[in-house]
Coordinates of N, CA and C and ligand atoms in Angstrom, one line a residue:
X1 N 79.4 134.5 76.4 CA 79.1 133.7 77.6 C 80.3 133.2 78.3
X2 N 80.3 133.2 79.6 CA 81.7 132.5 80.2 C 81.7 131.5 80.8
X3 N 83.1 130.5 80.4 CA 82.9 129.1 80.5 C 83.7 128.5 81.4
X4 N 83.8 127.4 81.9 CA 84.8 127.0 82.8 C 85.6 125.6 82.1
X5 N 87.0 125.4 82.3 CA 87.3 124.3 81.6 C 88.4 124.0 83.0
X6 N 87.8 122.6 83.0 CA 88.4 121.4 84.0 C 89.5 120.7 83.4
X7 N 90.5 120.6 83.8 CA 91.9 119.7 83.5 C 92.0 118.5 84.4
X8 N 91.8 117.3 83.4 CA 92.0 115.9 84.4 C 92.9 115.2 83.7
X9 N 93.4 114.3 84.2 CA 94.1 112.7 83.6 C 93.2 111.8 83.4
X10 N 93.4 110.9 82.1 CA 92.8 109.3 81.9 C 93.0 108.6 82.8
X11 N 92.0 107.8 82.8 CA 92.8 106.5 83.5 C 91.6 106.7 85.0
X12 N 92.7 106.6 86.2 CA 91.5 106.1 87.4 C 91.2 107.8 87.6
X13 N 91.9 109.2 87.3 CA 91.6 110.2 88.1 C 90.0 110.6 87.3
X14 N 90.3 109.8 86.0 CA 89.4 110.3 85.2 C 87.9 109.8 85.7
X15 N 87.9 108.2 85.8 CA 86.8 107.4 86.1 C 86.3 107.5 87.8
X16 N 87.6 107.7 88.6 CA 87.0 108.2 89.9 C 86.3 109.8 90.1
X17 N 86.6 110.9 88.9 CA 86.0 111.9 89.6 C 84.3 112.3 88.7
X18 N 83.9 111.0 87.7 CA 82.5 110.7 86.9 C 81.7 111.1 87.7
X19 N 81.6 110.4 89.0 CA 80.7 110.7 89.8 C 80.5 111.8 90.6
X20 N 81.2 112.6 90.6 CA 81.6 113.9 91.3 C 80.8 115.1 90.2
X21 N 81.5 114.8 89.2 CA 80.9 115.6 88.1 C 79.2 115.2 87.9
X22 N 78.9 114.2 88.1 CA 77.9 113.2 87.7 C 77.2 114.6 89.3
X23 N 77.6 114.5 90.7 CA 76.7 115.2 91.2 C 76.8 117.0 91.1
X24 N 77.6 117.6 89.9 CA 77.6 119.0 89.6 C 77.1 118.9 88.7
X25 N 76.3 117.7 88.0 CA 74.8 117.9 86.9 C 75.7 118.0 85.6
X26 N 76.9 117.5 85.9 CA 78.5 117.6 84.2 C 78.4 116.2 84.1
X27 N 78.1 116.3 82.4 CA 78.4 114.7 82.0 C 78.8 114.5 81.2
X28 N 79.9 113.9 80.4 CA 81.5 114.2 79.8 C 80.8 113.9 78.4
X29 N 80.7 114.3 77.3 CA 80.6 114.0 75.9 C 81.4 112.8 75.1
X30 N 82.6 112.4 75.5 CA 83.1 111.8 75.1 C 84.0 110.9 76.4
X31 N 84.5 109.7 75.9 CA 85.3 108.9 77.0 C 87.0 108.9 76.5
X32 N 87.7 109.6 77.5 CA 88.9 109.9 76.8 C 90.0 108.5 76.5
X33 N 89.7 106.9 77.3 CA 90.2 106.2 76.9 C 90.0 105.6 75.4
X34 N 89.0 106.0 74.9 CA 88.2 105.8 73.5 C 88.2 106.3 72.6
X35 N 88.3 107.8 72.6 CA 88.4 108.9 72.1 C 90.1 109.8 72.2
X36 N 90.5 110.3 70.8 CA 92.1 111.0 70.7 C 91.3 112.5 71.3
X37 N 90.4 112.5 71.5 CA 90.3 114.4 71.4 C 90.8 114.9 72.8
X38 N 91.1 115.7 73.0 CA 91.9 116.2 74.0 C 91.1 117.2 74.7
X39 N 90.1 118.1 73.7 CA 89.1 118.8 74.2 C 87.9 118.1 74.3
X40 N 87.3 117.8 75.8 CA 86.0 117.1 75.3 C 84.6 118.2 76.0
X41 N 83.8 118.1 75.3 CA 82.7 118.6 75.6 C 82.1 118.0 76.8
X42 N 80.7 119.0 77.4 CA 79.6 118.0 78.2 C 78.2 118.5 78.2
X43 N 77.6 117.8 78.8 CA 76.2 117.9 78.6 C 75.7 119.7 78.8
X44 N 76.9 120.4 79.2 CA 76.7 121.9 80.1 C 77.7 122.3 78.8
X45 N 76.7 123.9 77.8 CA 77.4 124.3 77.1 C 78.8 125.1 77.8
X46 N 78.0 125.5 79.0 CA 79.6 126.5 79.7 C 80.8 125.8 80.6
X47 N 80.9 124.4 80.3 CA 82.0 123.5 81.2 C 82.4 122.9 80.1
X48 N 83.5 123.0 80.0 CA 84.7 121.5 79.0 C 85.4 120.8 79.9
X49 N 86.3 119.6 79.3 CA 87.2 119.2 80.1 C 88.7 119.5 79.1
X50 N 89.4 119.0 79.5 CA 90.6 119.2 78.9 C 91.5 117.6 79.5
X51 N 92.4 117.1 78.5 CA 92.7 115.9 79.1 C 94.2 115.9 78.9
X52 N 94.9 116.0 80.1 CA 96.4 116.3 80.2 C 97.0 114.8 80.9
X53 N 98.0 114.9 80.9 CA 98.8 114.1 81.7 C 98.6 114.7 83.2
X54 N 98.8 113.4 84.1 CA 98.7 113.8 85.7 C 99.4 115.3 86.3
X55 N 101.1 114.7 85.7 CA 101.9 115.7 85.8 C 101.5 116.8 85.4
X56 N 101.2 117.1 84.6 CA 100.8 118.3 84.0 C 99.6 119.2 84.5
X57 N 99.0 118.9 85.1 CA 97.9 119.2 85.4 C 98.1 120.4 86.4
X58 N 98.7 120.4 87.7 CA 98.6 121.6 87.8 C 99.6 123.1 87.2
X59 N 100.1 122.5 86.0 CA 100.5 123.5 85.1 C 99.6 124.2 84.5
X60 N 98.9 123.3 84.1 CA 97.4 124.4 82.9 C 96.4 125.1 84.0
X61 N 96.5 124.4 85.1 CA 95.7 125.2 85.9 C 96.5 126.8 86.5
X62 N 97.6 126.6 87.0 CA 98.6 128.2 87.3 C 98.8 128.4 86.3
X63 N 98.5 128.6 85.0 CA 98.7 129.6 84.0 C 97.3 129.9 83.8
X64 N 96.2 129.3 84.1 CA 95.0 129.9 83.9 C 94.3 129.1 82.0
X65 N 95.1 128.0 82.0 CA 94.7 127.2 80.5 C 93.5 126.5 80.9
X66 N 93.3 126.3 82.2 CA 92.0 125.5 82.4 C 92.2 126.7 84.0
X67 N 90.4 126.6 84.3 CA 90.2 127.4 85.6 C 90.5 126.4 86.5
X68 N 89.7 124.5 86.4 CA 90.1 124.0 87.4 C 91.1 122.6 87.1
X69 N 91.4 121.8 88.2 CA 91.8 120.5 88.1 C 92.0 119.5 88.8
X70 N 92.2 118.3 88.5 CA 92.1 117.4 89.6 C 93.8 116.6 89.6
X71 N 94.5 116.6 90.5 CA 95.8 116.2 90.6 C 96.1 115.5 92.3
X72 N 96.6 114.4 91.8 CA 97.7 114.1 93.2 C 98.2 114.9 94.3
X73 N 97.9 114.6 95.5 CA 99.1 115.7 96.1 C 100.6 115.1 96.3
X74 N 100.7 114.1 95.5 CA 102.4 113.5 95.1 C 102.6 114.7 94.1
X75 N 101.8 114.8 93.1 CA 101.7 115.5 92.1 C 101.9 117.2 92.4
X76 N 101.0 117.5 93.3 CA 101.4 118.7 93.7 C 102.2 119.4 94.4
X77 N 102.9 118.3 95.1 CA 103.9 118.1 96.2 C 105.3 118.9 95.2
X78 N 105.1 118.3 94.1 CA 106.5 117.9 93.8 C 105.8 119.3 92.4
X79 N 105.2 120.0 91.8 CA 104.6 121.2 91.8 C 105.4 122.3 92.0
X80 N 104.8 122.6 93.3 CA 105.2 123.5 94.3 C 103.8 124.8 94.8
X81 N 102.9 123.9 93.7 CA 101.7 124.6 94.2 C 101.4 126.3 93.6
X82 N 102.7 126.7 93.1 CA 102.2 128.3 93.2 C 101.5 128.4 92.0
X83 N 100.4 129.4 92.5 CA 99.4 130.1 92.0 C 97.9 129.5 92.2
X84 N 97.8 128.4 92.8 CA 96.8 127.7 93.1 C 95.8 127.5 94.2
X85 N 94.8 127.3 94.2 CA 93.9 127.7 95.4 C 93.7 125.7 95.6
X86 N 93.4 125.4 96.5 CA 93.4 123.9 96.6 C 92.4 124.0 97.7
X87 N 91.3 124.0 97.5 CA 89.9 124.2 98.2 C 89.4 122.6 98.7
X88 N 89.7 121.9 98.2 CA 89.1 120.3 98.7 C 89.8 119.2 98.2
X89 N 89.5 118.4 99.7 CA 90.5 117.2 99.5 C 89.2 116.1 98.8
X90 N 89.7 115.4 97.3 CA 88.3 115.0 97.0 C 88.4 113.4 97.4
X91 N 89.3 113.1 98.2 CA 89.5 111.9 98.7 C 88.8 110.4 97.9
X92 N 89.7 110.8 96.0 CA 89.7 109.8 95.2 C 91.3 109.5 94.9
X93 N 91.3 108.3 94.1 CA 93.0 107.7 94.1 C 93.5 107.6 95.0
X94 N 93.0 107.3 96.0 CA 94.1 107.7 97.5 C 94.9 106.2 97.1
X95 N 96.5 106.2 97.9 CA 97.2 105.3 98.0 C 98.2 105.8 98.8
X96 N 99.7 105.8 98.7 CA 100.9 106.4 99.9 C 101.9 106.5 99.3
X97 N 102.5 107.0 99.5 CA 104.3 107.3 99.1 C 105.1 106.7 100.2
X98 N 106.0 105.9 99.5 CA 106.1 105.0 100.1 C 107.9 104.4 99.9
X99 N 109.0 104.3 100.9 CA 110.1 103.7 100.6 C 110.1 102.4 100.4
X100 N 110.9 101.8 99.3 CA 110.4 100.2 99.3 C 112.2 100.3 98.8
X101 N 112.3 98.4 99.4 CA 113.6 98.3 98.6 C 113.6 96.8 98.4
X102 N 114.6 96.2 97.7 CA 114.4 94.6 97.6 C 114.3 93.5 99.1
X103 N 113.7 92.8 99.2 CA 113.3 92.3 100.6 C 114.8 91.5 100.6
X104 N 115.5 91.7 101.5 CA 116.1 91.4 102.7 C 117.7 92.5 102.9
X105 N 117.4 93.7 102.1 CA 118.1 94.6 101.9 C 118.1 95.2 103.6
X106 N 119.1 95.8 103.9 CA 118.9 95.8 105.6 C 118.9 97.4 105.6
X107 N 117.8 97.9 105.1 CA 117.5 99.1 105.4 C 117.7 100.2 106.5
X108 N 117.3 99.7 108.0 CA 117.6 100.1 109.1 C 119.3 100.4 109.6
X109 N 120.5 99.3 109.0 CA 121.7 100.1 108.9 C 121.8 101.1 107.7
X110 N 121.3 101.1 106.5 CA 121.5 102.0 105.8 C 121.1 103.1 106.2
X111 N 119.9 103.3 107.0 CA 119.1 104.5 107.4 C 119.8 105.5 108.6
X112 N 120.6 104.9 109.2 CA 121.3 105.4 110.0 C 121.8 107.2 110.0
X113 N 121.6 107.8 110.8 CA 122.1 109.1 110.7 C 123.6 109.2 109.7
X114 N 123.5 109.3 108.7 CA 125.5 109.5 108.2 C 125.4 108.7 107.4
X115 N 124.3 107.4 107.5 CA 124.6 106.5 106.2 C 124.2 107.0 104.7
X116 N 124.2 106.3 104.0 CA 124.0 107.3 102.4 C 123.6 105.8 101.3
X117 N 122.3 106.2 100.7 CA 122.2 105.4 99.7 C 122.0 106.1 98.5
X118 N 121.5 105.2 97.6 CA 121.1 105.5 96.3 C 119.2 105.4 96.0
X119 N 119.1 105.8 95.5 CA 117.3 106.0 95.2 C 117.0 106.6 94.5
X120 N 116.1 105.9 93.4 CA 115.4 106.4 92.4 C 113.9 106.3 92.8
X121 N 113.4 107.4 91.7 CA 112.3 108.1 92.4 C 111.9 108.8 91.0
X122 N 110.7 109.4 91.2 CA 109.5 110.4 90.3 C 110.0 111.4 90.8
X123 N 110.0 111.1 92.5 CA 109.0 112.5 93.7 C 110.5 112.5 93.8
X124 N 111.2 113.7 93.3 CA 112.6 114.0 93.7 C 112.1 115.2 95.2
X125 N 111.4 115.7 94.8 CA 111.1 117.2 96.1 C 110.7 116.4 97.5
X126 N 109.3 115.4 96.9 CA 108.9 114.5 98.9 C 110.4 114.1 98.9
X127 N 111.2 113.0 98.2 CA 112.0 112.5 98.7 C 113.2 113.3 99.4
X128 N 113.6 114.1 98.9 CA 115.0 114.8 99.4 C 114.1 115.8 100.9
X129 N 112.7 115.8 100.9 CA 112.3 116.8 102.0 C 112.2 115.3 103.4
X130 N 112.2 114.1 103.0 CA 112.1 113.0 103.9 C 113.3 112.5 104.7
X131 N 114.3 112.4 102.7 CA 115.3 111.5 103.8 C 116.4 113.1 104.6
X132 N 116.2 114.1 104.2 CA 116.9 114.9 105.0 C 116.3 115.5 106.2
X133 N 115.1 115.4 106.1 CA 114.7 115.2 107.4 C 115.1 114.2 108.6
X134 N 115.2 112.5 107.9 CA 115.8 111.8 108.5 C 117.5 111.8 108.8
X135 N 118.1 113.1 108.5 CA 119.4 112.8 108.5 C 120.3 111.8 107.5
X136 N 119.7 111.7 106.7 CA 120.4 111.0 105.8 C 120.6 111.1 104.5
X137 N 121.9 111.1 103.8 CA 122.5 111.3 102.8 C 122.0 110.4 101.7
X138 N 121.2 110.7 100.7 CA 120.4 110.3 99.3 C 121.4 110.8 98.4
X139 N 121.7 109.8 97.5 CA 122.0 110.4 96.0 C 120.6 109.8 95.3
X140 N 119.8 110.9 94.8 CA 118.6 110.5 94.1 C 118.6 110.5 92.9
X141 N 118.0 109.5 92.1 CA 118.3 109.3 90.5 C 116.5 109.6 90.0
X142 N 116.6 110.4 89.5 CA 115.2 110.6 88.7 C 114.8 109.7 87.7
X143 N 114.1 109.0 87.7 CA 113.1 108.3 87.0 C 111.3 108.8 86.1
X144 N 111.3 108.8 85.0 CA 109.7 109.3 85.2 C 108.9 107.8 85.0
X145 N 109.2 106.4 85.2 CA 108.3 105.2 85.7 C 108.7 104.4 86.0
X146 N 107.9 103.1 86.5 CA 108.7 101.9 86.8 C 109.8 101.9 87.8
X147 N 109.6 102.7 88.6 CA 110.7 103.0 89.9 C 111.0 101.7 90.2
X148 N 110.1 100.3 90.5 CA 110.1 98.9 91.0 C 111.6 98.5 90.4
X149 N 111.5 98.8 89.0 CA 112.7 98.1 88.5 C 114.0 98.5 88.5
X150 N 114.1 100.0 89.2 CA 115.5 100.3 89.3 C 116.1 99.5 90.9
X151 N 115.8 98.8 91.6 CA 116.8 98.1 93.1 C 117.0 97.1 92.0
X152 N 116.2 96.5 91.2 CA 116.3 95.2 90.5 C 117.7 94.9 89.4
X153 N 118.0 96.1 89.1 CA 119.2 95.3 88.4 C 120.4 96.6 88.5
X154 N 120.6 97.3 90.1 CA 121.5 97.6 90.1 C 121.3 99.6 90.1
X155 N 120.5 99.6 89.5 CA 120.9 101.3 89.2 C 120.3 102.0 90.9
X156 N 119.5 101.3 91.5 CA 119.6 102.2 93.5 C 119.4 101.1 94.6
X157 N 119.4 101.2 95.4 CA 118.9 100.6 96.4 C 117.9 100.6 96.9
X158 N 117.2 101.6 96.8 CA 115.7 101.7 97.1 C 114.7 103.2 96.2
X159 N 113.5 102.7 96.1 CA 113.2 103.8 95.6 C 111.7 104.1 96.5
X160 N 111.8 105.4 96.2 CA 110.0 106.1 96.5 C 109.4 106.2 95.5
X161 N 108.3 105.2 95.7 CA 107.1 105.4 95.0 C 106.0 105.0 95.4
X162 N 104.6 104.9 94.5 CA 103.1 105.3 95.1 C 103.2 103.5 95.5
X163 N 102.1 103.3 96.7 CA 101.6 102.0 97.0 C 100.3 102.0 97.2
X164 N 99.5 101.0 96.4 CA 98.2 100.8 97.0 C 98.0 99.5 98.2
X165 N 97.8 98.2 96.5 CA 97.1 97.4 97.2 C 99.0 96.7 97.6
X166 N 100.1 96.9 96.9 CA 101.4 96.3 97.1 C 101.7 95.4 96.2
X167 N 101.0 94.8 95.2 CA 100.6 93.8 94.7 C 102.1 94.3 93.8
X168 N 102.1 95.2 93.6 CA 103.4 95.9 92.3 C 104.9 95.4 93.1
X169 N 104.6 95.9 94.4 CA 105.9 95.3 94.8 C 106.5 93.9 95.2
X170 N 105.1 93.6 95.6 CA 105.4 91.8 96.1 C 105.7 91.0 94.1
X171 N 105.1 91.8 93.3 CA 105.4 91.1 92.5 C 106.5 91.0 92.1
X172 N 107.7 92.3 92.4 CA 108.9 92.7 92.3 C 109.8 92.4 93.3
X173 N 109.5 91.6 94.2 CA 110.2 91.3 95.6 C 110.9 91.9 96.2
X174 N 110.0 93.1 96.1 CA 110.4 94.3 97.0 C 109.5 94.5 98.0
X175 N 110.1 95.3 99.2 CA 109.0 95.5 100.7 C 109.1 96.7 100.5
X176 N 108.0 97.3 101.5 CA 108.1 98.7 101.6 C 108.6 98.5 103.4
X177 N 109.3 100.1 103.5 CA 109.9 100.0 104.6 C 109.9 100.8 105.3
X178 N 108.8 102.1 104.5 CA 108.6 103.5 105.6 C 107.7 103.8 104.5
X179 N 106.3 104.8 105.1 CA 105.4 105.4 104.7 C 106.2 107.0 104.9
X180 N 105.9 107.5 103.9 CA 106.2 109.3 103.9 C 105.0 109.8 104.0
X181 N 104.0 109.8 102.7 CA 102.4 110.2 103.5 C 101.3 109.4 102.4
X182 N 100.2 109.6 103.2 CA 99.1 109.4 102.7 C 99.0 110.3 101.5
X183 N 98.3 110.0 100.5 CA 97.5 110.7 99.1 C 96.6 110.9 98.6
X184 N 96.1 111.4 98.3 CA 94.7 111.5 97.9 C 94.8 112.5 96.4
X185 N 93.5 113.0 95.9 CA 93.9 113.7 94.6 C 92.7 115.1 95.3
X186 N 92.7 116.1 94.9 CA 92.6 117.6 95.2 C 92.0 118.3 94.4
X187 N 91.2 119.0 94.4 CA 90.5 119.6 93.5 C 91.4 121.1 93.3
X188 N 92.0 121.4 92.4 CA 92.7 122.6 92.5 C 92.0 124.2 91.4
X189 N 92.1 125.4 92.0 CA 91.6 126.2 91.0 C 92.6 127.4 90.9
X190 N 92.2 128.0 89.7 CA 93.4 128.9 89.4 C 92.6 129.9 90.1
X191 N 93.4 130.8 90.9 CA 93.5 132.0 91.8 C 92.9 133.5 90.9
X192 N 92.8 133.2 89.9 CA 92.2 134.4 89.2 C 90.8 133.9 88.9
X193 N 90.7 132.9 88.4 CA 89.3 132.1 87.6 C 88.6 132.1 88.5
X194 N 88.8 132.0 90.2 CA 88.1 132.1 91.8 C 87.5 133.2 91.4
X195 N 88.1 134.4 91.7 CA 87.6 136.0 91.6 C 86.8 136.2 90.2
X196 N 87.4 135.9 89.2 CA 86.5 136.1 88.2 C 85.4 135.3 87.5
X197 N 85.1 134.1 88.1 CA 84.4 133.2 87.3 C 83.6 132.5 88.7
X198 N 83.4 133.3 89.3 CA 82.9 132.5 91.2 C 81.8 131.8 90.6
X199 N 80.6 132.7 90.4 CA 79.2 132.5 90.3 C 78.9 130.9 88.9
X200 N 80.0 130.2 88.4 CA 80.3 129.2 87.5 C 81.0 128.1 88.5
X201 N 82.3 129.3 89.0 CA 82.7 127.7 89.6 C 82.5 127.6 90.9
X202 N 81.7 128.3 91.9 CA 81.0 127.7 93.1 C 80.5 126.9 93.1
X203 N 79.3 126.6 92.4 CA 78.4 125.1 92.2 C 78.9 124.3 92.4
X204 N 80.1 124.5 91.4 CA 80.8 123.3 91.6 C 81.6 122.4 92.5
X205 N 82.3 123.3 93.2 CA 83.1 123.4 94.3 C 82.2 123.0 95.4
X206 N 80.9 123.5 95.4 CA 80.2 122.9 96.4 C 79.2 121.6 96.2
X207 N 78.9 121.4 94.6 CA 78.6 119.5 94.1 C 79.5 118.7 94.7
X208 N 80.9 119.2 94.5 CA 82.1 118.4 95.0 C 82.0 118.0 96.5
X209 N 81.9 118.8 96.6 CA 82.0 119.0 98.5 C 80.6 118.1 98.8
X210 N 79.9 118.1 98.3 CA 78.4 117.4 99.0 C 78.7 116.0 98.8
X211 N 79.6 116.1 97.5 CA 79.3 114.5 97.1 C 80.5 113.6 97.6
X212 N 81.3 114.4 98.2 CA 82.6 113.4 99.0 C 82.1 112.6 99.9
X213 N 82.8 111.5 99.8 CA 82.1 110.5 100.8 C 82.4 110.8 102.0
Ligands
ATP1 N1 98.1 102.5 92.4 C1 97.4 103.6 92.7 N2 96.3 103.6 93.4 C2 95.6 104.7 93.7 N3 96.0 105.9 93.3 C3 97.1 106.0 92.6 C4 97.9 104.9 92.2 N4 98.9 105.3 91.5 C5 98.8 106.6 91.3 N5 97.8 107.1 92.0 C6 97.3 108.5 92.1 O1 96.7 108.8 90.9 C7 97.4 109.9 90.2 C8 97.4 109.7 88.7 O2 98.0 108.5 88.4 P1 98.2 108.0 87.0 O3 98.7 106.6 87.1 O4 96.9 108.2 86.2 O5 99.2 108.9 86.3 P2 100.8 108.7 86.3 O6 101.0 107.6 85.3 O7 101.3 108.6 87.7 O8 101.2 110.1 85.7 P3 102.0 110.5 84.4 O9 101.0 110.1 83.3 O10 102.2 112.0 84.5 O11 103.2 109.7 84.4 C9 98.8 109.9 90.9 O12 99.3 111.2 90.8 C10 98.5 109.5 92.3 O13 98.0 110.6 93.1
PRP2 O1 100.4 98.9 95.1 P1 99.8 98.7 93.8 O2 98.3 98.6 93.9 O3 100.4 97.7 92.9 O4 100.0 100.1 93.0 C1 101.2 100.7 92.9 C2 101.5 101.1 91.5 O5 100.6 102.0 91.0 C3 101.3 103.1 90.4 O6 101.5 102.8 89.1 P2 100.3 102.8 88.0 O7 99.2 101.8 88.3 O8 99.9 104.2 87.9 O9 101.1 102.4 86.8 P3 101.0 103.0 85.4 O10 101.3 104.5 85.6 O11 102.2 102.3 84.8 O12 99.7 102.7 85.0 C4 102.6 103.2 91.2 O13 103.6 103.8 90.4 C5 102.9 101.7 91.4 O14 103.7 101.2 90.4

């Protein structure tokens, strides 16, 4: 029999896309904050989940380790997308990418055509496609967390990272000082599992689609 296995992240991508699955009639066997298993079953013998890191996620989907998945487009940004079909925006996690730097850092002379700072970052690919867009010279320091606390004791001047409610940065007395883009998270499918597994994963693709707000 042929099955389909979905690749998500714990945490909010997990708990925001319940309901989504909840309207493609899939209902998760286990709760991955609860549970070590990595493979989880569901109520549907021919659907699994699979539970990866954010990052990761559209890896197992372009090699074809899971048919579908649900990722950031920070996440896929920074990717590069190949091999992937990205059929729907499922308009959950949304938040922004975002420059912030410590409040009263005078950003606007730094930003100057020819000026040059320092910046740490996750998103090395949005970032270097933004500030050289703006004409401006980035030495970027890769970070994989906590971007807030690299202006704070010296290692950049400013960094790109995600913002919702801000609450992260006011708590870190940092401002944000330019939006790069909006985010949202994406329903992504491997480009072969399309052609070969339609009649499984259409339903689904179209539960999805009915049940977006
Ligand atoms: N504060 C936020 N509010 C809303 N959405 C967010 C927020 N932070 C991140 N996201 C979105 O949710 C996705 C998953 O975030 P999550 O925090 O679960 O993973 P992560 O910790 O960023 O990734 P990794 O585990 O690979 O380091 C991100 O890629 C982004 O698109
Ligand atoms: O504007 P806010 O609402 O404060 O959200 C912004 C924070 O959210 C994200 O971190 P996340 O919550 O994913 O942190 P974690 O990965 O450490 O859980 C992001 O990297 C910011 O630090």
């Amino acid at each position: 029999m042929s099955s389909i296995t979905l690749a998500l992240s714990k945490g909010r991508i997990f708990e925001e896309t319940l309901p989504l699955l909840a309207a493609a009639g899939i209902v998760p066997a286990d709760n991955p904050e609860s549970s070590r298993k990595l493979i989880i079953g569901t109520n549907r013998p021919d659907v699994r989940l699979v539970i990866v890191r954010a990052t990761d996620v559209p890896t197992y989907v372009q090699y074809g380790a899971a048919d579908l998945g649900i990722a950031g487009r920070d996440v896929l940004l920074e990717h590069g997308g190949a091999g992937l079909y990205q059929p729907l925006d499922l308009d959950i996690a949304r938040c922004r990418l975002c420059v912030a730097v410590p409040k009263g850092f005078d950003y606007a002379a730094a930003s100057q055509p020819g000026g040059r700072i320092r910046v740490a970052t996750k998103y090395i690919h949005s970032a270097k496609a933004h500030f050289a867009a703006k004409g401006m010279h980035v030495d970027l320091i890769k970070l994989y967390g906590s971007m807030e606390l690299a202006p704070l004791v010296g290692l950049a001047d400013a960094i790109v990272d995600l913002v919702s409610t801000g609450g992260t940065l006011r708590a870190n007395n940092l401002e944000e000082v330019e939006e790069i883009m909006q985010i949202s998270s994406r329903l992504v499918c491997n480009q072969a599992s399309l052609k070969l597994k339609r009649e499984l994963i259409q339903p689904v693709l179209d539960a999805f689609a009915g049940a977006i707000q």
